[in-house]
Structure formats: structure tokens, C-alpha cells
Amino acid sequence: MRRLPIFFVLDVSESMAGEPIAQLQSAMESIVEQLRQDPNALETVHISVIAFAGKAGMVVPLVELMSFYPPRLPLGGGTALGEALDELMTRIEVEVKKTTSDQRGDWEPVIYLLTDGRPTDRTDAAISRWRKQYASRAHLIAVTLGGGADTRVLKQLTDDVVALDSGGGDDLSRFAQWVSASVAAQSQALDMGKSAPGISLAKAGEAGISLVKDSDSAPVDEQVVVFTGRCHRNKKPYLLKYNAVSVPGNFGAPAGQGVYGLEGAYPLSEEYFEWSSEGGAASTVSSDQLEGAPPCPHCGAVTSFAMCSCGKLMCCNGPGEQTCPWCADTIEFGKGGGSSFDIGRGQG
Ligand SMILES: [Zn+2]
Ligand SMILES: [Zn+2]
């Protein structure tokens, strides 16, 4: 039996924290559930998951549909698309069987690359390697979530770029429907001996997923800002996520001068740092630009937005002495506060 390898290359950068990653997770579950009901897909489809934030890595190796379980997706800082492509090419070399004189190899692999942001690493070398050595023997479909993805870069990589506008729950469930229907159709066509039917993007339009035709549209800037802090009690990390607020009269404010409203505070595990790129914050935001400071998602302390002189965020339960969970210095928090300060934001 020739296998039909499907690779999901998923952006798990910190802007995906909260709802988006939960929805991506359930989209993966629904794709697998729907495909398992298709006898052709059950015989041929094999799935692998590669994740990327500041670092890229394989999360699930290529396994048959029956033994694939959607993984819990990690989260990290950064969007290392170049590294993700390198990882993808490595996995294709390792996992996909080539046709030789004494074996029939796998079918052409299909790759769904989902991203919601702009690459934070160099992509040129990986993109040109992909175009030269892989584009003719694999089908890569790039899928953008929300308005922040860099379609110009994706268009260099593949002609097939589709957009899920809001990246919200409905979009992702439509995406799941479309992917499972396309993959099932592909495995059926292969079973009937058609040579290279290919995944049809025409069906994407029918499913309400828009095709990105030109590459001129610049990504929407500065939609999400994120910060990492640590709980002063258990030292565990957390993520604070703010979304750009459109203020009347302030529309189109220069980057770094917008206003951001709190979306939520999410507990993180140490794994977050393994998936984040080194090199720290991309830029800074003034605390004046931020509206809302949530309680600590770990210990419930009144604010998760206190800053040590080392420049890192921690939670704080009001005035008094506290030990910084990052640098272990003792700091005295006064009453009131009120002065604004600049903080390094994540890379998204
Ligand atoms: Zn805390
Ligand atoms: Zn400190």
C-alpha cells in the first residue's frame, strides 16, 4: 500500500495563546475524526505534526491515521518559519519513501502550513531550497490565520495561499472540514489509480476560505502584544496577551503608539522557553499603552504586572518586600506606583 503523507506545520507562536491554540487543537481533532470515517483515508493517510514558534520541531512523526492522536500543542515566542521549513524538509527526507527500482514509494506529500504572523528568522535560504528541491514533488498549501501573516513571504514559497480571516472558531472548523474533505477525495482518487489528482483549491472557495491571489497586501501590524512574567510564589511562567484597540481619532497611529486592551493571562509551562528564540524582546511598549492588569493566573495575586529592576515581570500582591522569581533580588514594592515604564514585548 502506498502511503499518502500529510504534514501539518503549525505556528504556535505566543500570539496563538488562549482561544486560537485551543481552536487549532480542536481543528486537528476534528480532521482526524472525520478522516477516520473514510475507508480510503484509513488505508493510505499518514499524518505528521511539526510545530514552530521561536524554534521548530517535530511533535508527531509520520504515523498511520489509526494510531495518530492529536498532540497537545506547545507555545513559544517567535515565528521561525525558516527553521520550520528546514525541519519539514528533513522530515520529508527521513519519512517519505522514494520510488526506486525495487519499491514503490509514497504518494506526493501534502503539507498544510498554518501561520498567523511574520517570520522572525531568515527565510530566504530555506525558501529557495524548498523551491528547487521539494516544490515539484510535494504540495504545500499555506494557510494564514487573521490579518497578521506575511503573505508576501508565503507567496514566495508556494502559489497556494489561503486565508482564514479572523482565525476564529468558525474559520478553523471550516478549515477542518475542507482539509478532511480534500484529503479524503485525494486518497479516493489515488485508490482509483488516478495518477496525480492533487488537492483542489477550488473547493476552498466553496468552503468559504478565501484564496490569496496577490502578494501586495502588507500584513496588519502590531495587533497583538504579549509579555511573559513569573509568579512570585511558585516561579512558574505566565503570558499576558493584549490586543490592539481602535481608538477614535487614533486610527493608524504609528507602530508602538497604539493602545492595547487586555485579552487574558495564561499560565505557561517551562516548555515555553524551549520553543522560544533567544535574543529577547523585539521592541518595547510603554505601560501607558496598556489597559488592564490581570491577577496572576497561578496564585491569584492582585496583579501580574509588577516589574523588577531586572526588567522582568512578576506577580505582586500589593506593597511590601518580595523576591524576584527571575533574578532572585529582593525588591520593595511601594504603594500606588503610577509612573509608567517601558517593557520588552514578545515577538509574537
Ligand atoms: Zn503569582
Ligand atoms: Zn528581577
XYZ file of C-alpha atoms and ligand atoms in Angstrom:
350
model
C 0.000 0.000 0.000
C 1.390 3.395 -0.942
C 1.048 5.926 1.802
C -0.321 9.441 1.434
C 1.790 11.568 3.814
C 0.128 14.679 5.247
C 2.308 17.102 7.193
C 0.797 19.801 9.371
C 3.278 22.591 10.042
C 1.676 24.691 12.776
C 2.591 28.132 14.051
C 2.460 28.015 17.851
C 3.843 31.487 18.497
C 2.624 33.321 21.568
C 0.022 35.341 19.649
C -1.797 31.980 19.378
C -2.139 31.827 23.184
C -5.598 31.261 24.591
C -8.555 30.669 22.237
C -6.643 30.363 18.923
C -4.480 27.460 20.055
C -7.434 25.711 21.662
C -9.324 26.061 18.384
C -6.358 24.819 16.376
C -6.185 21.843 18.694
C -9.844 21.010 18.163
C -9.497 21.559 14.395
C -6.782 18.877 14.381
C -9.042 16.566 16.384
C -11.936 17.088 14.016
C -9.768 16.477 10.912
C -8.623 13.150 12.321
C -12.116 12.175 13.417
C -13.604 12.933 10.001
C -10.827 11.180 8.084
C -11.141 8.056 10.187
C -14.653 7.600 8.863
C -13.317 7.296 5.338
C -12.124 3.786 4.400
C -9.729 5.018 1.711
C -8.202 7.581 4.013
C -7.821 4.940 6.723
C -5.757 2.827 4.362
C -3.479 5.473 2.901
C -3.353 8.639 5.006
C -0.413 9.113 7.352
C -0.092 12.243 9.445
C 2.811 14.127 10.974
C 2.812 17.354 13.004
C 5.628 19.882 13.082
C 5.266 22.927 15.331
C 7.183 26.178 15.226
C 7.476 29.280 17.364
C 10.961 30.676 18.010
C 12.189 27.122 17.420
C 10.799 24.419 15.197
C 10.442 20.753 15.968
C 8.603 17.583 15.126
C 5.746 16.902 17.525
C 4.386 13.708 15.946
C 6.330 11.600 13.419
C 4.551 10.315 10.320
C 2.080 7.702 11.600
C -0.949 5.996 10.147
C -4.296 7.648 10.732
C -5.464 4.919 13.089
C -2.624 5.409 15.536
C -2.456 9.199 15.285
C -3.603 11.156 18.313
C -3.706 14.953 18.049
C -0.913 16.186 20.303
C -1.137 18.901 22.903
C 0.454 21.805 21.060
C 3.295 23.736 22.689
C 3.598 27.526 22.743
C 6.692 29.696 22.354
C 7.956 33.167 21.467
C 8.914 33.965 17.880
C 7.924 32.759 14.398
C 10.854 30.805 12.964
C 9.398 29.988 9.552
C 12.835 29.360 8.026
C 13.616 26.818 10.708
C 10.178 25.233 10.289
C 10.816 24.730 6.565
C 14.224 23.197 7.285
C 12.586 20.814 9.747
C 9.884 19.957 7.201
C 12.476 19.166 4.509
C 14.403 16.998 6.958
C 11.243 15.104 7.916
C 10.356 14.566 4.252
C 13.833 13.125 3.647
C 13.588 10.861 6.675
C 9.956 9.762 6.441
C 8.749 9.840 2.864
C 9.701 6.754 0.862
C 11.061 7.433 -2.575
C 10.186 5.228 -5.525
C 13.162 3.120 -6.556
C 13.658 0.178 -8.899
C 12.583 -2.246 -6.198
C 9.991 -0.287 -4.200
C 7.028 1.907 -4.962
C 7.430 4.964 -2.846
C 4.824 7.067 -1.074
C 2.431 9.378 -2.847
C 3.386 13.009 -3.123
C 3.205 14.513 0.375
C 0.704 17.265 1.116
C 1.705 19.977 3.578
C -0.637 22.353 5.365
C 1.375 25.237 6.781
C -0.606 27.432 9.179
C 0.745 30.742 10.385
C -0.589 33.926 11.938
C 2.482 36.110 11.942
C 5.571 37.385 10.260
C 8.746 35.307 10.265
C 11.251 36.365 12.905
C 14.128 34.442 11.335
C 15.797 34.380 7.895
C 13.687 32.523 5.374
C 15.482 33.114 2.046
C 17.740 30.070 2.072
C 15.011 27.668 3.202
C 12.502 29.029 0.668
C 14.920 28.728 -2.236
C 15.897 25.200 -1.169
C 12.210 24.287 -0.992
C 11.518 25.712 -4.443
C 14.496 23.969 -6.029
C 14.312 20.562 -4.425
C 10.834 19.982 -2.998
C 8.206 22.132 -4.693
C 7.971 19.739 -7.655
C 7.456 16.638 -5.522
C 5.306 17.909 -2.678
C 2.191 20.055 -2.485
C 2.415 22.837 0.067
C -0.641 24.889 0.972
C -0.028 27.909 3.180
C -2.917 28.974 5.391
C -2.974 32.344 7.120
C -4.867 32.980 10.339
C -6.026 36.530 10.999
C -4.574 39.563 9.278
C -1.062 39.477 10.675
C 0.516 36.846 8.439
C 3.098 37.871 5.864
C 1.537 36.698 2.603
C 4.462 38.097 0.599
C 6.827 35.580 2.134
C 4.294 32.763 1.806
C 3.723 33.584 -1.854
C 7.449 33.151 -2.465
C 7.134 29.702 -1.008
C 4.002 28.477 -2.784
C 1.322 29.707 -5.159
C -1.299 28.159 -2.952
C -2.020 30.547 -0.111
C -5.430 30.639 1.523
C -6.691 32.939 4.262
C -8.827 32.247 7.290
C -9.794 35.810 8.020
C -10.494 36.037 11.672
C -8.718 32.870 12.673
C -11.716 32.350 14.932
C -13.558 29.167 15.768
C -15.831 29.127 12.721
C -12.941 29.646 10.361
C -10.946 26.837 11.873
C -13.852 24.414 11.811
C -14.466 25.261 8.141
C -10.772 24.719 7.589
C -11.022 21.317 9.268
C -13.978 20.388 7.051
C -12.153 21.474 3.939
C -8.923 19.662 4.827
C -10.650 16.400 5.667
C -12.819 16.555 2.532
C -9.797 17.316 0.301
C -7.611 14.651 1.847
C -10.409 12.057 1.638
C -11.002 12.967 -2.019
C -7.284 12.727 -2.699
C -6.961 9.292 -1.108
C -10.005 8.073 -3.038
C -8.635 9.363 -6.342
C -5.303 7.681 -5.653
C -7.114 4.449 -4.835
C -8.864 4.579 -8.191
C -5.484 4.774 -9.871
C -5.568 8.373 -10.976
C -2.003 9.477 -11.291
C -1.721 12.887 -9.696
C -5.076 14.466 -8.976
C -3.778 16.917 -6.404
C -5.627 18.750 -3.671
C -8.001 21.197 -5.302
C -8.039 24.732 -4.014
C -11.230 25.433 -5.925
C -13.049 23.612 -3.147
C -11.551 26.009 -0.617
C -13.552 28.847 -2.159
C -16.713 26.768 -1.853
C -15.918 26.109 1.775
C -15.746 29.841 2.406
C -11.973 30.012 2.609
C -10.536 32.826 0.542
C -7.628 32.356 -1.818
C -4.851 34.897 -1.546
C -4.130 35.989 -5.093
C -1.730 38.876 -4.966
C 1.076 39.325 -2.565
C 0.913 43.093 -2.285
C -1.145 43.386 0.823
C 1.104 44.189 3.736
C 0.362 42.391 6.983
C -1.598 44.259 9.595
C 0.888 45.490 12.146
C 1.004 45.361 15.920
C -2.302 43.607 16.509
C -1.192 41.620 19.491
C 1.388 42.331 22.158
C 2.455 39.696 24.629
C 4.599 39.630 27.751
C 5.934 36.848 29.867
C 6.116 37.054 33.631
C 6.686 34.698 36.520
C 4.661 34.086 39.617
C 6.478 35.291 42.754
C 5.089 32.327 44.718
C 5.676 29.276 42.527
C 8.038 30.902 39.971
C 6.029 29.442 37.118
C 5.805 31.486 33.917
C 2.679 33.083 32.503
C 1.761 35.011 29.405
C -0.134 38.298 29.245
C -1.826 38.960 25.931
C -3.153 42.345 24.779
C -4.970 43.190 21.559
C -4.839 46.482 19.702
C -7.854 48.670 20.445
C -9.028 51.080 17.807
C -9.412 54.430 19.497
C -11.414 57.048 17.540
C -9.035 59.651 16.164
C -6.069 57.447 16.920
C -6.559 55.173 13.946
C -3.375 54.447 12.087
C -1.195 55.583 14.965
C 2.489 54.864 14.316
C 3.724 51.485 15.457
C 4.397 51.422 19.151
C 1.936 54.184 19.975
C -1.328 52.310 19.837
C -3.480 51.317 22.761
C -3.835 47.696 23.772
C -6.584 46.133 25.820
C -6.087 43.053 27.936
C -7.240 39.785 26.418
C -6.096 37.456 29.138
C -3.412 35.966 31.359
C -2.441 32.392 30.580
C -0.346 30.021 32.664
C 2.681 28.634 30.801
C 4.972 25.718 31.448
C 8.785 25.842 31.258
C 8.450 24.160 27.863
C 7.553 27.628 26.567
C 11.208 28.678 26.784
C 12.346 25.618 24.824
C 10.131 26.738 21.934
C 11.189 30.402 22.122
C 14.022 32.039 20.263
C 16.820 33.585 22.248
C 17.545 37.241 21.767
C 14.774 38.666 23.856
C 12.190 41.274 23.076
C 11.552 42.607 19.602
C 10.627 46.066 20.831
C 9.248 47.811 23.858
C 5.831 49.102 24.769
C 5.085 51.678 27.433
C 2.826 50.615 30.265
C 0.762 53.725 29.364
C -0.297 51.981 26.172
C -1.755 49.030 28.026
C -5.201 48.850 29.525
C -5.859 46.358 32.248
C -3.606 44.328 34.527
C -4.948 40.878 35.336
C -4.429 38.873 38.509
C -1.726 36.200 38.479
C -3.020 33.088 36.671
C -1.004 30.885 39.037
C -1.525 32.261 42.550
C -4.296 34.829 42.120
C -2.165 37.745 43.346
C -3.911 41.034 42.548
C -1.623 41.975 39.676
C 0.576 40.004 37.330
C 2.045 43.248 36.087
C 4.752 44.247 38.557
C 8.261 44.899 37.328
C 11.613 44.168 38.902
C 14.634 46.385 38.236
C 15.971 43.466 36.167
C 13.305 44.380 33.638
C 11.183 41.259 34.069
C 7.554 40.973 35.022
C 6.257 39.195 38.105
C 3.056 38.980 40.072
C 2.571 41.069 43.189
C 0.028 41.183 45.969
C 0.368 44.818 46.972
C 3.051 46.852 48.773
C 5.856 45.059 50.578
C 9.034 43.101 50.105
C 9.191 40.398 47.513
C 11.780 38.190 45.868
C 12.034 38.417 42.089
C 11.394 34.984 40.578
C 13.759 35.811 37.706
C 16.869 37.334 39.306
C 16.244 36.472 42.978
C 16.809 40.084 44.088
C 14.695 41.422 46.902
C 12.512 44.296 45.821
C 10.358 46.652 47.802
C 7.068 47.458 46.138
C 5.684 50.808 47.235
C 2.119 51.996 47.389
C 0.385 53.474 44.397
C 3.018 53.274 41.729
C 1.617 55.324 38.903
C 4.787 56.059 36.976
C 4.901 54.481 33.557
C 7.695 52.243 32.388
C 8.810 50.549 29.199
C 8.651 46.811 28.902
C 10.067 44.417 26.379
C 7.355 42.728 24.393
C 7.455 39.268 22.939
C 7.996 38.540 19.280
C 4.550 37.149 18.612
Zn 1.532 34.519 41.252
Zn 14.469 40.623 38.914
